[in-house]
mmCIF file of C-alpha atoms and ligand atoms in Angstrom:
data_model
loop_
_atom_site.group_PDB
_atom_site.id
_atom_site.type_symbol
_atom_site.label_atom_id
_atom_site.label_comp_id
_atom_site.label_asym_id
_atom_site.label_seq_id
_atom_site.Cartn_x
_atom_site.Cartn_y
_atom_site.Cartn_z
ATOM 1 C CA MET I 7 40.266 5.885 29.841
ATOM 2 C CA ASN I 8 41.343 5.577 26.195
ATOM 3 C CA LEU I 9 38.711 5.408 23.489
ATOM 4 C CA LEU I 10 40.385 2.308 22.068
ATOM 5 C CA GLU I 11 42.744 -0.041 23.804
ATOM 6 C CA ILE I 12 44.037 -3.084 21.955
ATOM 7 C CA LYS I 13 45.863 -5.258 24.465
ATOM 8 C CA ASN I 14 48.198 -8.115 23.523
ATOM 9 C CA LEU I 15 46.024 -9.139 20.590
ATOM 10 C CA LYS I 16 46.786 -12.448 18.897
ATOM 11 C CA MET I 17 44.824 -13.575 15.872
ATOM 12 C CA ASP I 18 45.340 -16.632 13.653
ATOM 13 C CA PHE I 19 44.031 -17.597 10.261
ATOM 14 C CA GLY I 20 43.133 -21.286 10.413
ATOM 15 C CA LYS I 21 43.158 -23.584 13.395
ATOM 16 C CA ASP I 22 45.278 -26.118 15.228
ATOM 17 C CA ALA I 23 48.205 -27.405 13.131
ATOM 18 C CA GLY I 24 47.195 -25.195 10.190
ATOM 19 C CA ALA I 25 47.026 -21.977 12.221
ATOM 20 C CA LEU I 26 48.959 -19.038 10.805
ATOM 21 C CA ARG I 27 49.438 -16.089 13.151
ATOM 22 C CA ALA I 28 48.551 -12.806 11.418
ATOM 23 C CA ILE I 29 48.441 -10.521 14.496
ATOM 24 C CA ASP I 30 51.072 -11.344 17.070
ATOM 25 C CA ASP I 31 50.824 -9.603 20.431
ATOM 26 C CA VAL I 32 49.720 -6.191 19.176
ATOM 27 C CA SER I 33 48.962 -3.500 21.772
ATOM 28 C CA LEU I 34 47.796 -0.074 20.677
ATOM 29 C CA ALA I 35 45.758 2.663 22.367
ATOM 30 C CA ILE I 36 44.003 5.635 20.803
ATOM 31 C CA GLY I 37 42.756 8.525 22.915
ATOM 32 C CA GLU I 38 39.642 10.618 22.204
ATOM 33 C CA GLY I 39 40.335 12.953 19.290
ATOM 34 C CA GLU I 40 43.778 11.486 18.647
ATOM 35 C CA THR I 41 45.133 10.602 15.188
ATOM 36 C CA VAL I 42 47.300 7.511 15.037
ATOM 37 C CA CYS I 43 48.932 6.338 11.805
ATOM 38 C CA LEU I 44 49.576 2.657 11.260
ATOM 39 C CA VAL I 45 52.327 2.191 8.689
ATOM 40 C CA GLY I 46 54.185 -0.729 7.162
ATOM 41 C CA GLU I 47 54.689 -2.501 3.855
ATOM 42 C CA SER I 48 52.077 -4.606 2.121
ATOM 43 C CA GLY I 49 51.147 -7.771 4.029
ATOM 44 C CA CYS I 50 52.342 -6.567 7.452
ATOM 45 C CA GLY I 51 48.894 -6.913 9.013
ATOM 46 C CA LYS I 52 47.606 -3.332 9.009
ATOM 47 C CA THR I 53 44.186 -4.114 7.555
ATOM 48 C CA VAL I 54 43.507 -7.198 9.686
ATOM 49 C CA THR I 55 44.406 -5.184 12.798
ATOM 50 C CA ALA I 56 42.105 -2.327 11.775
ATOM 51 C CA LEU I 57 39.229 -4.638 10.868
ATOM 52 C CA SER I 58 39.573 -6.412 14.196
ATOM 53 C CA ILE I 59 38.466 -3.229 16.013
ATOM 54 C CA GLY I 60 34.954 -3.862 14.670
ATOM 55 C CA LYS I 61 35.485 -7.646 14.751
ATOM 56 C CA LEU I 62 35.062 -7.463 10.992
ATOM 57 C CA VAL I 63 37.434 -10.276 10.016
ATOM 58 C CA PRO I 64 35.170 -13.310 9.506
ATOM 59 C CA THR I 65 35.613 -16.013 12.181
ATOM 60 C CA PRO I 66 36.471 -18.556 10.806
ATOM 61 C CA PRO I 67 38.906 -18.340 9.039
ATOM 62 C CA ALA I 68 40.126 -15.915 11.746
ATOM 63 C CA HIS I 69 40.511 -17.054 15.366
ATOM 64 C CA TYR I 70 41.123 -14.586 18.148
ATOM 65 C CA VAL I 71 43.526 -16.502 20.325
ATOM 66 C CA ASP I 72 44.303 -14.005 23.042
ATOM 67 C CA GLY I 73 44.054 -10.369 24.075
ATOM 68 C CA GLU I 74 41.376 -7.702 24.301
ATOM 69 C CA ILE I 75 40.018 -4.902 22.133
ATOM 70 C CA LEU I 76 38.467 -2.389 24.488
ATOM 71 C CA LEU I 77 36.286 0.214 22.828
ATOM 72 C CA ASN I 78 35.014 2.669 25.418
ATOM 73 C CA GLY I 79 36.108 0.097 27.984
ATOM 74 C CA ARG I 80 34.038 -2.774 26.533
ATOM 75 C CA ASP I 81 35.720 -5.797 24.926
ATOM 76 C CA VAL I 82 34.669 -6.066 21.290
ATOM 77 C CA LEU I 83 35.777 -9.710 21.207
ATOM 78 C CA LYS I 84 33.167 -10.592 23.843
ATOM 79 C CA MET I 85 30.250 -8.673 22.296
ATOM 80 C CA SER I 86 27.023 -10.271 21.055
ATOM 81 C CA SER I 87 26.162 -9.837 17.365
ATOM 82 C CA ARG I 88 23.629 -7.161 18.370
ATOM 83 C CA GLN I 89 26.239 -5.188 20.299
ATOM 84 C CA LEU I 90 28.651 -5.556 17.372
ATOM 85 C CA ARG I 91 26.050 -4.166 14.965
ATOM 86 C CA GLU I 92 25.649 -1.176 17.264
ATOM 87 C CA ILE I 93 29.338 -0.315 17.406
ATOM 88 C CA ARG I 94 30.042 -0.944 13.701
ATOM 89 C CA GLY I 95 29.251 2.265 11.929
ATOM 90 C CA GLY I 96 28.255 3.634 15.332
ATOM 91 C CA VAL I 97 31.266 4.161 17.586
ATOM 92 C CA VAL I 98 33.682 3.108 14.847
ATOM 93 C CA SER I 99 33.282 3.809 11.125
ATOM 94 C CA TYR I 100 35.442 2.728 8.210
ATOM 95 C CA VAL I 101 36.633 4.324 4.986
ATOM 96 C CA PHE I 102 38.411 2.016 2.558
ATOM 97 C CA GLN I 103 40.765 2.361 -0.361
ATOM 98 C CA GLU I 104 38.376 1.802 -3.264
ATOM 99 C CA PRO I 105 35.297 4.016 -2.974
ATOM 100 C CA GLY I 106 34.049 2.685 -6.318
ATOM 101 C CA ALA I 107 33.894 -0.841 -4.928
ATOM 102 C CA ALA I 108 32.279 0.150 -1.618
ATOM 103 C CA LEU I 109 29.455 2.256 -3.077
ATOM 104 C CA ASN I 110 26.459 0.480 -4.553
ATOM 105 C CA PRO I 111 26.405 1.317 -8.288
ATOM 106 C CA VAL I 112 22.598 1.108 -8.657
ATOM 107 C CA PHE I 113 21.564 3.554 -5.918
ATOM 108 C CA ARG I 114 21.802 7.333 -5.899
ATOM 109 C CA ILE I 115 24.446 8.519 -3.462
ATOM 110 C CA GLY I 116 21.919 10.546 -1.434
ATOM 111 C CA ASN I 117 19.886 7.408 -0.786
ATOM 112 C CA GLN I 118 22.978 5.447 0.242
ATOM 113 C CA ILE I 119 23.859 8.056 2.859
ATOM 114 C CA LYS I 120 20.217 8.095 3.977
ATOM 115 C CA GLU I 121 20.292 4.332 4.592
ATOM 116 C CA SER I 122 23.226 4.816 6.928
ATOM 117 C CA LEU I 123 21.371 7.629 8.720
ATOM 118 C CA LYS I 124 18.213 5.528 9.093
ATOM 119 C CA LEU I 125 20.231 2.828 10.774
ATOM 120 C CA HIS I 126 22.274 4.951 13.123
ATOM 121 C CA ARG I 127 20.350 8.153 13.784
ATOM 122 C CA PRO I 128 16.875 7.323 15.110
ATOM 123 C CA ASP I 129 16.786 10.767 16.730
ATOM 124 C CA LEU I 130 16.610 12.629 13.394
ATOM 125 C CA GLY I 131 13.221 14.257 12.972
ATOM 126 C CA ALA I 132 11.913 13.211 16.373
ATOM 127 C CA PRO I 133 10.248 16.328 17.843
ATOM 128 C CA GLY I 134 12.127 17.787 20.791
ATOM 129 C CA THR I 135 14.822 15.117 20.806
ATOM 130 C CA ALA I 136 17.358 16.505 18.408
ATOM 131 C CA SER I 137 20.185 15.145 20.478
ATOM 132 C CA ALA I 138 18.591 11.939 21.752
ATOM 133 C CA ARG I 139 20.278 8.865 20.284
ATOM 134 C CA SER I 140 18.331 5.853 21.495
ATOM 135 C CA GLY I 141 15.342 4.218 19.880
ATOM 136 C CA MET I 142 13.622 4.436 23.257
ATOM 137 C CA ALA I 143 13.952 8.223 23.268
ATOM 138 C CA ARG I 144 12.400 8.341 19.815
ATOM 139 C CA HIS I 145 9.580 6.096 20.939
ATOM 140 C CA ARG I 146 8.837 8.295 23.940
ATOM 141 C CA ALA I 147 8.854 11.381 21.740
ATOM 142 C CA GLY I 148 6.237 9.765 19.514
ATOM 143 C CA ALA I 149 8.211 9.907 16.276
ATOM 144 C CA VAL I 150 6.884 7.684 13.520
ATOM 145 C CA PRO I 151 9.324 6.155 11.043
ATOM 146 C CA GLY I 152 8.687 7.642 7.604
ATOM 147 C CA ALA I 153 6.709 10.590 9.039
ATOM 148 C CA PRO I 154 7.182 13.873 7.097
ATOM 149 C CA SER I 155 9.336 15.403 9.841
ATOM 150 C CA ARG I 156 11.622 12.348 9.816
ATOM 151 C CA ARG I 157 11.927 12.395 6.020
ATOM 152 C CA LYS I 158 12.677 16.110 5.969
ATOM 153 C CA ALA I 159 15.274 15.763 8.698
ATOM 154 C CA LEU I 160 16.964 12.884 6.835
ATOM 155 C CA ASP I 161 17.084 14.908 3.594
ATOM 156 C CA ALA I 162 18.492 17.922 5.414
ATOM 157 C CA GLU I 163 21.117 15.772 7.124
ATOM 158 C CA VAL I 164 22.231 14.209 3.809
ATOM 159 C CA ILE I 165 22.765 17.721 2.402
ATOM 160 C CA ARG I 166 24.582 18.850 5.542
ATOM 161 C CA LEU I 167 26.933 15.844 5.371
ATOM 162 C CA LEU I 168 27.668 16.318 1.663
ATOM 163 C CA LYS I 169 28.464 19.981 2.371
ATOM 164 C CA LEU I 170 30.647 18.963 5.300
ATOM 165 C CA VAL I 171 32.815 16.789 3.049
ATOM 166 C CA GLY I 172 33.120 19.546 0.466
ATOM 167 C CA ILE I 173 30.801 18.349 -2.292
ATOM 168 C CA PRO I 174 29.638 21.360 -4.295
ATOM 169 C CA ALA I 175 25.900 21.818 -5.044
ATOM 170 C CA PRO I 176 24.875 18.955 -2.735
ATOM 171 C CA GLU I 177 21.147 19.534 -3.384
ATOM 172 C CA SER I 178 21.564 18.295 -6.959
ATOM 173 C CA ARG I 179 24.601 16.026 -6.410
ATOM 174 C CA LEU I 180 22.665 13.761 -4.046
ATOM 175 C CA ARG I 181 20.733 12.483 -7.069
ATOM 176 C CA ASN I 182 23.954 11.294 -8.759
ATOM 177 C CA TYR I 183 24.828 7.646 -9.175
ATOM 178 C CA PRO I 184 28.405 6.752 -8.143
ATOM 179 C CA PHE I 185 29.587 6.408 -11.779
ATOM 180 C CA GLU I 186 28.641 10.040 -12.387
ATOM 181 C CA MET I 187 31.275 11.161 -9.890
ATOM 182 C CA SER I 188 35.074 11.280 -9.991
ATOM 183 C CA GLY I 189 37.160 9.045 -7.697
ATOM 184 C CA GLY I 190 37.858 11.961 -5.352
ATOM 185 C CA MET I 191 34.156 12.855 -5.110
ATOM 186 C CA GLN I 192 33.250 9.193 -4.514
ATOM 187 C CA GLN I 193 35.753 9.085 -1.646
ATOM 188 C CA ARG I 194 34.109 12.216 -0.191
ATOM 189 C CA VAL I 195 30.758 10.405 -0.358
ATOM 190 C CA MET I 196 32.291 7.421 1.460
ATOM 191 C CA ILE I 197 33.555 9.760 4.165
ATOM 192 C CA ALA I 198 30.095 11.361 4.431
ATOM 193 C CA MET I 199 28.596 7.866 4.893
ATOM 194 C CA ALA I 200 31.147 7.071 7.568
ATOM 195 C CA LEU I 201 30.335 10.323 9.375
ATOM 196 C CA ALA I 202 26.584 9.713 9.222
ATOM 197 C CA SER I 203 26.702 7.762 12.471
ATOM 198 C CA GLU I 204 28.777 10.414 14.293
ATOM 199 C CA PRO I 205 31.606 7.948 15.048
ATOM 200 C CA LYS I 206 34.079 8.475 17.880
ATOM 201 C CA LEU I 207 36.727 6.676 15.820
ATOM 202 C CA LEU I 208 37.154 6.851 12.057
ATOM 203 C CA VAL I 209 39.320 4.105 10.596
ATOM 204 C CA ALA I 210 40.672 5.112 7.194
ATOM 205 C CA ASP I 211 42.470 2.243 5.465
ATOM 206 C CA GLU I 212 44.650 3.656 2.662
ATOM 207 C CA PRO I 213 41.875 6.153 1.860
ATOM 208 C CA THR I 214 43.867 7.954 -0.823
ATOM 209 C CA THR I 215 45.917 5.202 -2.449
ATOM 210 C CA ALA I 216 43.548 4.816 -5.405
ATOM 211 C CA LEU I 217 43.492 8.573 -6.099
ATOM 212 C CA ASP I 218 45.888 10.816 -7.983
ATOM 213 C CA VAL I 219 48.332 12.933 -6.014
ATOM 214 C CA THR I 220 46.461 16.281 -6.013
ATOM 215 C CA ILE I 221 43.217 14.620 -4.947
ATOM 216 C CA GLN I 222 45.103 12.610 -2.276
ATOM 217 C CA ALA I 223 46.217 15.868 -0.673
ATOM 218 C CA GLN I 224 42.652 17.229 -0.788
ATOM 219 C CA ILE I 225 41.201 14.160 0.921
ATOM 220 C CA LEU I 226 43.885 14.238 3.639
ATOM 221 C CA ASP I 227 43.165 17.956 4.196
ATOM 222 C CA LEU I 228 39.495 17.097 4.480
ATOM 223 C CA LEU I 229 40.197 14.410 7.108
ATOM 224 C CA SER I 230 42.339 16.842 9.164
ATOM 225 C CA ASP I 231 39.658 19.495 8.926
ATOM 226 C CA LEU I 232 36.883 17.084 9.971
ATOM 227 C CA LYS I 233 38.946 15.866 12.891
ATOM 228 C CA GLN I 234 39.339 19.468 14.094
ATOM 229 C CA ARG I 235 35.675 20.244 13.666
ATOM 230 C CA LEU I 236 34.149 17.012 14.955
ATOM 231 C CA GLY I 237 36.772 16.015 17.514
ATOM 232 C CA MET I 238 36.772 12.371 16.458
ATOM 233 C CA ALA I 239 39.807 10.087 16.686
ATOM 234 C CA ILE I 240 41.326 8.728 13.477
ATOM 235 C CA LEU I 241 43.261 5.552 12.781
ATOM 236 C CA LEU I 242 44.902 6.237 9.438
ATOM 237 C CA ILE I 243 46.511 3.326 7.646
ATOM 238 C CA THR I 244 49.116 4.015 5.020
ATOM 239 C CA HIS I 245 52.265 2.530 3.565
ATOM 240 C CA ASN I 246 53.508 6.062 2.888
ATOM 241 C CA LEU I 247 55.443 7.610 5.762
ATOM 242 C CA GLY I 248 55.447 10.850 3.753
ATOM 243 C CA ILE I 249 51.882 11.730 4.786
ATOM 244 C CA VAL I 250 52.367 10.938 8.462
ATOM 245 C CA GLY I 251 53.905 14.286 9.426
ATOM 246 C CA ASP I 252 50.848 16.291 8.423
ATOM 247 C CA MET I 253 48.295 13.980 9.972
ATOM 248 C CA ALA I 254 49.444 11.937 12.943
ATOM 249 C CA ASP I 255 49.848 12.572 16.641
ATOM 250 C CA ARG I 256 51.449 9.151 17.041
ATOM 251 C CA VAL I 257 52.712 6.485 14.665
ATOM 252 C CA ALA I 258 52.742 2.713 14.985
ATOM 253 C CA VAL I 259 55.061 0.893 12.591
ATOM 254 C CA MET I 260 54.056 -2.675 11.838
ATOM 255 C CA TYR I 261 56.170 -5.503 10.491
ATOM 256 C CA ALA I 262 55.210 -9.162 10.040
ATOM 257 C CA GLY I 263 52.193 -9.039 12.369
ATOM 258 C CA GLN I 264 53.899 -7.066 15.140
ATOM 259 C CA ILE I 265 54.401 -3.443 16.124
ATOM 260 C CA VAL I 266 58.135 -2.720 15.883
ATOM 261 C CA GLU I 267 58.056 0.979 16.774
ATOM 262 C CA LEU I 268 55.472 3.222 18.440
ATOM 263 C CA SER I 269 56.206 6.873 18.957
ATOM 264 C CA PRO I 270 54.941 10.458 18.821
ATOM 265 C CA ALA I 271 54.933 11.358 15.111
ATOM 266 C CA ARG I 272 57.258 14.331 15.267
ATOM 267 C CA GLU I 273 59.935 12.422 17.185
ATOM 268 C CA LEU I 274 59.664 9.373 14.961
ATOM 269 C CA LEU I 275 60.118 11.442 11.820
ATOM 270 C CA ARG I 276 63.015 13.397 13.299
ATOM 271 C CA ARG I 277 64.791 10.349 14.677
ATOM 272 C CA PRO I 278 63.434 6.931 13.717
ATOM 273 C CA LEU I 279 64.808 4.296 16.076
ATOM 274 C CA HIS I 280 64.005 0.882 14.596
ATOM 275 C CA PRO I 281 66.078 -0.157 11.549
ATOM 276 C CA TYR I 282 62.824 -1.003 9.756
ATOM 277 C CA THR I 283 61.418 2.491 10.346
ATOM 278 C CA ARG I 284 64.678 3.976 9.095
ATOM 279 C CA ALA I 285 64.504 1.833 5.970
ATOM 280 C CA LEU I 286 60.877 2.868 5.408
ATOM 281 C CA MET I 287 61.819 6.522 5.739
ATOM 282 C CA ALA I 288 64.640 6.143 3.252
ATOM 283 C CA SER I 289 62.098 4.795 0.776
ATOM 284 C CA VAL I 290 59.756 7.821 0.998
ATOM 285 C CA PRO I 291 59.846 9.744 -2.275
ATOM 286 C CA LYS I 292 60.973 13.305 -1.642
ATOM 287 C CA LEU I 293 59.443 16.202 -3.551
ATOM 288 C CA ARG I 294 62.770 17.926 -3.815
ATOM 289 C CA GLY I 295 66.165 16.311 -4.182
ATOM 290 C CA ASP I 296 67.630 13.399 -5.966
ATOM 291 C CA ALA I 297 65.044 10.904 -7.157
ATOM 292 C CA ASP I 298 67.808 8.329 -7.718
ATOM 293 C CA ARG I 299 68.489 8.175 -3.992
ATOM 294 C CA LEU I 300 65.095 6.648 -3.334
ATOM 295 C CA SER I 301 65.862 3.227 -1.884
ATOM 296 C CA ALA I 302 63.430 0.351 -1.776
ATOM 297 C CA ILE I 303 63.979 -2.031 1.125
ATOM 298 C CA PRO I 304 65.742 -5.130 -0.234
ATOM 299 C CA GLY I 305 63.885 -8.410 0.141
ATOM 300 C CA ASN I 306 60.215 -9.023 0.934
ATOM 301 C CA VAL I 307 57.910 -8.998 3.944
ATOM 302 C CA PRO I 308 57.779 -12.630 5.143
ATOM 303 C CA ARG I 309 54.386 -14.263 4.659
ATOM 304 C CA ILE I 310 52.373 -15.380 7.640
ATOM 305 C CA GLY I 311 53.377 -18.873 8.696
ATOM 306 C CA ASN I 312 56.843 -18.178 7.321
ATOM 307 C CA PHE I 313 58.258 -15.748 9.845
ATOM 308 C CA PRO I 314 61.985 -16.229 10.440
ATOM 309 C CA PRO I 315 63.134 -17.218 13.923
ATOM 310 C CA GLY I 316 64.352 -14.343 16.095
ATOM 311 C CA CYS I 317 63.780 -10.800 14.916
ATOM 312 C CA ARG I 318 61.468 -10.953 11.911
ATOM 313 C CA PHE I 319 63.249 -8.073 10.191
ATOM 314 C CA ALA I 320 66.748 -9.520 10.704
ATOM 315 C CA PRO I 321 67.076 -11.144 7.230
ATOM 316 C CA ARG I 322 66.565 -7.703 5.642
ATOM 317 C CA CYS I 323 68.238 -5.584 8.316
ATOM 318 C CA PRO I 324 71.477 -3.784 7.438
ATOM 319 C CA MET I 325 72.434 -3.771 11.140
ATOM 320 C CA ALA I 326 71.654 -7.416 11.911
ATOM 321 C CA LYS I 327 73.989 -9.263 14.247
ATOM 322 C CA PRO I 328 74.253 -13.048 14.668
ATOM 323 C CA GLU I 329 72.139 -12.993 17.865
ATOM 324 C CA CYS I 330 69.276 -11.229 16.030
ATOM 325 C CA SER I 331 68.214 -14.457 14.383
ATOM 326 C CA SER I 332 67.859 -16.382 17.642
ATOM 327 C CA LYS I 333 65.571 -14.220 19.851
ATOM 328 C CA ASN I 334 62.635 -12.064 18.809
ATOM 329 C CA PRO I 335 63.105 -8.912 20.912
ATOM 330 C CA ASP I 336 60.306 -7.421 23.017
ATOM 331 C CA LEU I 337 58.756 -4.028 22.365
ATOM 332 C CA VAL I 338 60.453 -1.878 25.015
ATOM 333 C CA GLU I 339 59.864 1.725 26.085
ATOM 334 C CA VAL I 340 63.345 3.161 25.518
ATOM 335 C CA GLU I 341 62.458 6.846 26.004
ATOM 336 C CA THR I 342 59.289 8.382 27.398
ATOM 337 C CA GLY I 343 56.482 7.412 25.026
ATOM 338 C CA ARG I 344 58.854 5.758 22.553
ATOM 339 C CA PHE I 345 58.672 1.982 22.119
ATOM 340 C CA VAL I 346 61.098 -0.064 19.985
ATOM 341 C CA ARG I 347 61.413 -3.772 19.245
ATOM 342 C CA CYS I 348 65.191 -3.781 18.730
ATOM 343 C CA PRO I 349 67.913 -3.902 21.394
ATOM 344 C CA PHE I 350 70.363 -2.225 19.003
ATOM 345 C CA TRP I 351 68.259 0.880 18.343
ATOM 346 C CA LYS I 352 71.037 3.122 19.727
ATOM 347 C CA THR I 353 73.595 1.948 17.191
ATOM 348 C CA GLU I 354 74.075 4.592 14.506
HETATM 349 N N1 ATP N 12 41.212 -14.122 4.932
HETATM 350 C C1 ATP N 12 42.525 -14.375 5.046
HETATM 351 N N2 ATP N 12 42.967 -15.643 5.109
HETATM 352 C C2 ATP N 12 44.288 -15.918 5.241
HETATM 353 N N3 ATP N 12 45.252 -14.988 5.319
HETATM 354 C C3 ATP N 12 44.883 -13.700 5.256
HETATM 355 C C4 ATP N 12 43.500 -13.315 5.112
HETATM 356 N N4 ATP N 12 43.442 -11.951 5.094
HETATM 357 C C5 ATP N 12 44.712 -11.520 5.215
HETATM 358 N N5 ATP N 12 45.584 -12.562 5.310
HETATM 359 C C6 ATP N 12 47.044 -12.462 5.473
HETATM 360 O O1 ATP N 12 47.320 -11.710 6.641
HETATM 361 C C7 ATP N 12 48.480 -10.913 6.433
HETATM 362 C C8 ATP N 12 48.160 -9.460 6.732
HETATM 363 O O2 ATP N 12 47.282 -8.972 5.730
HETATM 364 P P1 ATP N 12 46.761 -7.474 5.710
HETATM 365 O O3 ATP N 12 45.755 -7.393 4.610
HETATM 366 O O4 ATP N 12 46.348 -7.064 7.053
HETATM 367 O O5 ATP N 12 48.075 -6.660 5.277
HETATM 368 P P2 ATP N 12 48.230 -5.107 5.065
HETATM 369 O O6 ATP N 12 49.346 -4.655 5.953
HETATM 370 O O7 ATP N 12 46.935 -4.427 5.199
HETATM 371 O O8 ATP N 12 48.753 -5.026 3.539
HETATM 372 P P3 ATP N 12 48.388 -3.981 2.379
HETATM 373 O O9 ATP N 12 49.308 -2.811 2.574
HETATM 374 O O10 ATP N 12 48.712 -4.749 1.127
HETATM 375 O O11 ATP N 12 46.951 -3.629 2.480
HETATM 376 C C9 ATP N 12 48.938 -11.147 5.005
HETATM 377 O O12 ATP N 12 49.980 -12.063 5.040
HETATM 378 C C10 ATP N 12 47.720 -11.729 4.334
HETATM 379 O O13 ATP N 12 48.101 -12.587 3.285
HETATM 380 MG MG1 MG N 13 45.728 -3.402 3.872
#
């Protein structure tokens, strides 16, 4: 069984005549310990897809019209609010683009991580139940919230997490307020908070976009290292195909609310099949070579509610044929493990 299985998901913003489809028949699975990158230009639907895993898009305005989101085999869309609270920051944790906006400016970072631990790790400090996770186990073990052993265990865990994400001198750093830290250090704190609940799946939505290039590389290295050490799965969202090679096992390319290509990362980078993926790859800045040859994709991503008939990429596609604007092609497995939403993928 896959850790996550999104099946034929359809989600609208608005209702009835005013409904605009933002996620249109998206299917995506992530196995235990697997890293999947979700790429695509701005407005393609990456964030709404990622947020849907924790049912974090407010309903309304969102309406889940069809499909399933199975996390450990249980459909998130059918969960009660209590079950949703348990999985959010439990099974699945999020790291977002702007750490400065996500951290609370008036609390010390150590206390913010501790709050997350208090919520998700009732076992900490309970005598003899170091690995027990449920409140019931804690109750049986006789642990008292706020007891010295609990407080000590929480403090020790905050320091361990800060060390894990590479924050130097964590014993003194935990007393810092967010503004006393650089953007890169703040993002490390956000990752520590996300790890506090020992998630099976870490969703990182453009986690390095707000950082400068050197720090970006450090944060990506940190994520790879944590994945190795903790064995968690990662859904990494980026508009930069350049970072995919170092991070991903598989890549899903999204365009106008749909997945247009899904493939093992190495194969996709060696031989992209969908014209949109090819165009995206041509727009990746190369470290070496001719900077002038960097090509942006002409035109814009269509807005939801304004998708063209037929293939949604056709108006921007250099290979488009007349029939492309009449039928939206299906996502088809054209080689083992390689899915493409374009019948002309073979054309060079
Ligand atoms: N609350 C909302 N109400 C209406 N439309 C929304 C809402 N949130 C997102 N959308 C629309 O859904 C589409 C997908 O948005 P989403 O934020 O998922 O894109 P994205 O791929 O993450 O883009 P970016 O790279 O800029 O983060 C966009 O057209 C956006 O305008
Ligand atoms: Mg986004």
